[in-house]
mmCIF file of C-alpha atoms in Angstrom:
data_model
loop_
_atom_site.group_PDB
_atom_site.id
_atom_site.type_symbol
_atom_site.label_atom_id
_atom_site.label_comp_id
_atom_site.label_asym_id
_atom_site.label_seq_id
_atom_site.Cartn_x
_atom_site.Cartn_y
_atom_site.Cartn_z
ATOM 1 C CA LEU A 161 224.988 154.246 100.336
ATOM 2 C CA ASN A 162 221.535 153.361 99.631
ATOM 3 C CA PHE A 163 219.877 157.517 99.678
ATOM 4 C CA ALA A 164 223.548 157.771 97.622
ATOM 5 C CA SER A 165 222.175 155.285 95.418
ATOM 6 C CA ARG A 166 218.763 157.329 95.164
ATOM 7 C CA ALA A 167 220.242 160.760 94.877
ATOM 8 C CA MET A 168 223.124 159.486 91.528
ATOM 9 C CA PRO A 169 221.631 156.453 89.956
ATOM 10 C CA ARG A 170 225.206 156.828 87.497
ATOM 11 C CA LEU A 171 227.231 155.135 90.441
ATOM 12 C CA THR A 172 229.211 152.803 89.452
ATOM 13 C CA VAL A 173 231.027 150.225 92.016
ATOM 14 C CA VAL A 174 234.306 151.741 92.338
ATOM 15 C CA ASN A 175 232.244 155.312 93.714
ATOM 16 C CA ARG A 176 230.019 153.311 95.861
ATOM 17 C CA HIS A 177 233.736 151.961 97.852
ATOM 18 C CA CYS A 178 234.455 155.547 97.755
ATOM 19 C CA LEU A 179 231.108 157.104 99.156
ATOM 20 C CA VAL A 180 231.052 154.171 101.369
ATOM 21 C CA LEU A 181 235.250 154.076 102.812
ATOM 22 C CA ALA A 182 233.889 158.539 103.069
ATOM 23 C CA TYR A 183 231.016 157.452 104.820
ATOM 24 C CA GLY A 184 232.323 155.668 107.606
ATOM 25 C CA LEU A 185 235.475 158.101 107.919
ATOM 26 C CA VAL A 186 233.351 161.194 108.172
ATOM 27 C CA VAL A 187 230.930 159.172 111.014
ATOM 28 C CA LYS A 188 233.963 157.931 112.642
ATOM 29 C CA LEU A 189 235.779 161.607 112.727
ATOM 30 C CA ALA A 190 232.308 162.914 113.872
ATOM 31 C CA LEU A 191 231.834 160.908 116.874
ATOM 32 C CA VAL A 192 235.224 161.328 117.986
ATOM 33 C CA VAL A 193 235.131 164.668 117.623
ATOM 34 C CA PHE A 194 232.065 164.264 119.837
ATOM 35 C CA HIS A 195 233.445 162.719 122.198
ATOM 36 C CA HIS A 196 236.564 164.762 122.860
ATOM 37 C CA LEU A 197 233.947 168.092 122.858
ATOM 38 C CA LEU A 198 231.584 166.392 125.048
ATOM 39 C CA CYS A 199 235.052 165.322 127.292
ATOM 40 C CA SER A 200 236.413 169.201 127.279
ATOM 41 C CA GLN A 201 233.003 170.852 128.298
ATOM 42 C CA LEU A 202 232.505 168.298 131.095
ATOM 43 C CA PHE A 203 235.989 168.145 132.094
ATOM 44 C CA ALA A 204 236.584 171.761 131.945
ATOM 45 C CA ASP A 205 236.993 172.479 135.207
ATOM 46 C CA SER A 206 239.598 170.317 136.526
ATOM 47 C CA ILE A 207 241.234 168.928 132.857
ATOM 48 C CA ASP A 208 242.964 171.576 130.659
ATOM 49 C CA SER A 209 241.783 169.868 127.729
ATOM 50 C CA THR A 210 244.623 172.200 125.449
ATOM 51 C CA ASN A 211 247.301 169.397 126.106
ATOM 52 C CA PHE A 212 248.582 167.556 123.907
ATOM 53 C CA ALA A 213 248.616 164.654 126.178
ATOM 54 C CA ASN A 214 245.276 165.174 127.369
ATOM 55 C CA ARG A 215 243.829 165.671 123.571
ATOM 56 C CA VAL A 216 245.562 162.214 123.638
ATOM 57 C CA VAL A 217 243.608 160.288 126.551
ATOM 58 C CA PHE A 218 240.844 162.128 125.002
ATOM 59 C CA PHE A 219 240.844 160.566 121.919
ATOM 60 C CA CYS A 220 242.175 157.579 123.366
ATOM 61 C CA SER A 221 239.356 156.660 125.395
ATOM 62 C CA GLY A 222 236.073 158.258 122.569
ATOM 63 C CA PHE A 223 238.712 155.024 120.071
ATOM 64 C CA PHE A 224 237.930 153.122 123.112
ATOM 65 C CA ALA A 225 233.906 154.252 124.136
ATOM 66 C CA VAL A 226 233.127 153.698 120.339
ATOM 67 C CA CYS A 227 234.818 149.869 120.475
ATOM 68 C CA ILE A 228 232.481 149.170 123.403
ATOM 69 C CA LEU A 229 229.598 150.406 122.656
ATOM 70 C CA VAL A 230 230.241 149.058 118.831
ATOM 71 C CA GLY A 231 230.721 145.473 120.510
ATOM 72 C CA ALA A 232 227.836 145.963 123.502
ATOM 73 C CA ALA A 233 225.494 146.773 120.115
ATOM 74 C CA SER A 234 226.500 142.936 118.224
ATOM 75 C CA ILE A 235 225.323 141.292 121.013
ATOM 76 C CA VAL A 236 221.981 142.146 119.987
ATOM 77 C CA GLY A 237 219.992 139.480 118.236
ATOM 78 C CA ASP A 238 218.339 139.269 114.744
ATOM 79 C CA ALA A 239 215.381 136.814 117.368
ATOM 80 C CA THR A 240 213.178 140.174 118.908
ATOM 81 C CA ARG A 241 210.201 139.133 121.419
ATOM 82 C CA LEU A 242 209.011 142.589 120.627
ATOM 83 C CA ARG A 243 207.528 142.370 116.889
ATOM 84 C CA GLY A 244 208.229 146.539 116.942
ATOM 85 C CA ALA A 245 212.030 146.384 117.554
ATOM 86 C CA ARG A 246 212.793 143.251 115.169
ATOM 87 C CA PRO A 247 213.964 145.838 112.861
ATOM 88 C CA VAL A 248 215.416 148.310 114.913
ATOM 89 C CA ALA A 249 217.417 145.123 116.008
ATOM 90 C CA LEU A 250 218.773 144.308 112.342
ATOM 91 C CA ALA A 251 219.703 147.672 111.929
ATOM 92 C CA VAL A 252 221.522 147.785 115.102
ATOM 93 C CA ARG A 253 223.402 145.114 114.744
ATOM 94 C CA HIS A 254 224.085 145.845 111.313
ATOM 95 C CA PHE A 255 225.743 149.316 112.063
ATOM 96 C CA ALA A 256 227.985 147.388 115.026
ATOM 97 C CA ASP A 257 229.087 144.970 112.408
ATOM 98 C CA SER A 258 230.406 148.172 109.473
ATOM 99 C CA MET A 259 231.612 149.350 112.645
ATOM 100 C CA LEU A 260 233.051 146.263 114.310
ATOM 101 C CA ARG A 261 235.221 146.178 110.415
ATOM 102 C CA GLU A 262 236.269 149.690 111.507
ATOM 103 C CA VAL A 263 237.746 149.228 114.294
ATOM 104 C CA ASP A 264 239.196 146.052 113.198
ATOM 105 C CA ILE A 265 241.237 148.349 110.196
ATOM 106 C CA VAL A 266 241.332 151.222 112.921
ATOM 107 C CA GLN A 267 243.468 149.017 115.308
ATOM 108 C CA GLY A 268 245.869 147.210 112.409
ATOM 109 C CA LEU A 269 246.854 150.855 111.355
ATOM 110 C CA LEU A 270 247.864 151.202 114.601
ATOM 111 C CA LEU A 271 250.057 148.499 115.515
ATOM 112 C CA HIS A 272 251.278 149.057 111.972
ATOM 113 C CA ALA A 273 252.445 152.202 112.173
ATOM 114 C CA ILE A 274 253.742 151.666 115.731
ATOM 115 C CA LEU A 275 255.823 148.263 114.235
ATOM 116 C CA PHE A 276 256.501 150.482 110.812
ATOM 117 C CA THR A 277 257.942 153.274 113.904
ATOM 118 C CA ILE A 278 259.452 151.409 116.044
ATOM 119 C CA SER A 279 261.735 149.331 112.779
ATOM 120 C CA LEU A 280 262.458 152.839 112.216
ATOM 121 C CA LEU A 281 264.590 152.612 115.016
ATOM 122 C CA PRO A 282 267.943 152.364 115.760
ATOM 123 C CA ILE A 283 267.292 149.705 119.025
ATOM 124 C CA SER A 284 270.797 148.169 118.589
ATOM 125 C CA TYR A 285 272.702 151.903 119.295
ATOM 126 C CA LEU A 286 269.710 152.639 122.196
ATOM 127 C CA HIS A 287 270.254 149.003 123.846
ATOM 128 C CA GLY A 288 273.799 149.546 123.637
ATOM 129 C CA LYS A 289 273.672 152.587 125.244
ATOM 130 C CA ILE A 290 271.093 151.507 127.785
ATOM 131 C CA LEU A 291 273.382 148.746 129.209
ATOM 132 C CA PHE A 292 276.005 150.445 128.818
ATOM 133 C CA ASN A 293 277.589 150.949 132.727
ATOM 134 C CA GLY A 294 280.810 153.130 132.870
ATOM 135 C CA ALA A 295 282.183 151.529 136.219
ATOM 136 C CA TYR A 296 281.731 147.821 134.430
ATOM 137 C CA ALA A 297 283.778 149.010 132.315
ATOM 138 C CA ALA A 298 286.406 149.922 134.545
ATOM 139 C CA VAL A 299 285.872 146.674 136.018
ATOM 140 C CA LEU A 300 286.097 144.317 133.102
ATOM 141 C CA GLY A 301 289.412 145.939 132.204
ATOM 142 C CA VAL A 302 291.270 145.222 135.499
ATOM 143 C CA GLU A 303 290.508 142.175 134.340
ATOM 144 C CA MET A 304 291.713 141.866 131.275
ATOM 145 C CA ARG A 305 294.952 143.586 132.465
ATOM 146 C CA ARG A 306 294.444 140.712 134.737
ATOM 147 C CA ARG A 307 294.405 137.754 132.859
ATOM 148 C CA ARG A 308 297.138 139.168 130.472
ATOM 149 C CA VAL A 309 299.649 138.762 132.785
ATOM 150 C CA ILE A 310 299.012 135.775 134.619
ATOM 151 C CA ALA A 311 298.768 134.904 130.532
ATOM 152 C CA SER A 312 302.616 136.066 129.603
ATOM 153 C CA ILE A 313 303.752 134.596 133.886
ATOM 154 C CA ASN A 314 302.281 131.881 132.569
ATOM 155 C CA ALA A 315 303.546 131.338 128.698
ATOM 156 C CA ALA A 316 307.268 132.831 130.595
ATOM 157 C CA SER A 317 307.670 130.015 133.554
ATOM 158 C CA ALA A 318 306.156 127.002 130.471
ATOM 159 C CA SER A 319 308.421 127.986 128.529
ATOM 160 C CA LYS A 320 311.451 127.791 131.342
ATOM 161 C CA THR A 321 309.979 125.308 132.557
ATOM 162 C CA ALA A 322 310.854 123.248 129.349
ATOM 163 C CA ARG A 323 313.810 124.672 128.365
ATOM 164 C CA ARG A 324 315.111 123.130 131.638
ATOM 165 C CA ARG A 325 313.681 119.389 130.877
ATOM 166 C CA TYR A 326 315.254 120.229 127.117
ATOM 167 C CA LEU A 327 319.504 121.256 128.237
ATOM 168 C CA ARG A 328 319.661 118.352 131.573
ATOM 169 C CA PHE A 329 318.373 115.869 128.779
ATOM 170 C CA ARG A 330 320.796 117.215 126.684
ATOM 171 C CA ASN A 331 323.717 117.619 129.151
ATOM 172 C CA PHE A 332 322.434 114.092 130.733
ATOM 173 C CA ALA A 333 322.763 112.676 126.526
ATOM 174 C CA ARG A 334 325.903 114.210 126.532
ATOM 175 C CA GLY A 335 327.243 112.369 128.948
ATOM 176 C CA VAL A 336 325.726 108.803 128.618
ATOM 177 C CA LEU A 337 328.453 109.684 125.405
ATOM 178 C CA GLY A 338 331.083 110.670 126.546
ATOM 179 C CA LEU A 339 330.506 113.817 124.943
ATOM 180 C CA ARG A 340 332.143 116.907 127.033
ATOM 181 C CA ALA A 341 329.090 118.263 129.246
ATOM 182 C CA VAL A 342 329.148 122.225 128.823
ATOM 183 C CA THR A 343 326.550 124.002 131.568
ATOM 184 C CA VAL A 344 324.553 127.227 130.898
#
């Protein structure tokens, strides 16, 4: 940013932020491309670097390598015992702080992208398709038919028993009252 301010003294605040953003993206992209090229050269004998899955692995390992290096650089303290190392230590610390911020941004964007992708999926349809079992559905069908048959038998026997009791009571009442009882 200091170099850009010296080269172009009329930068506005927005232009400075855009410049810092572009610089950060270029540096991150350069680090990941460097790591990818390094991995493809080192592992060319055993791994096909043109395969998409291997490229994804190279990218992820590059990102994690940046995370580890930045995390290790953030441990550097402000007070060093060597007199000449203090400016270098402070520069490394400032670089680590800015890169930790960038790593947090990338991880947050990645998580948001994954959650957005998951929210677009028809989860209930997929869940139903995964859990549906034809044999289990057949067993449930047999069980439902059994329940319907038992329910109809119970309904028929309950209504016949109630009818018999009603007719017995009616015939008994007619007999007591002296009315003529007719069997049904």
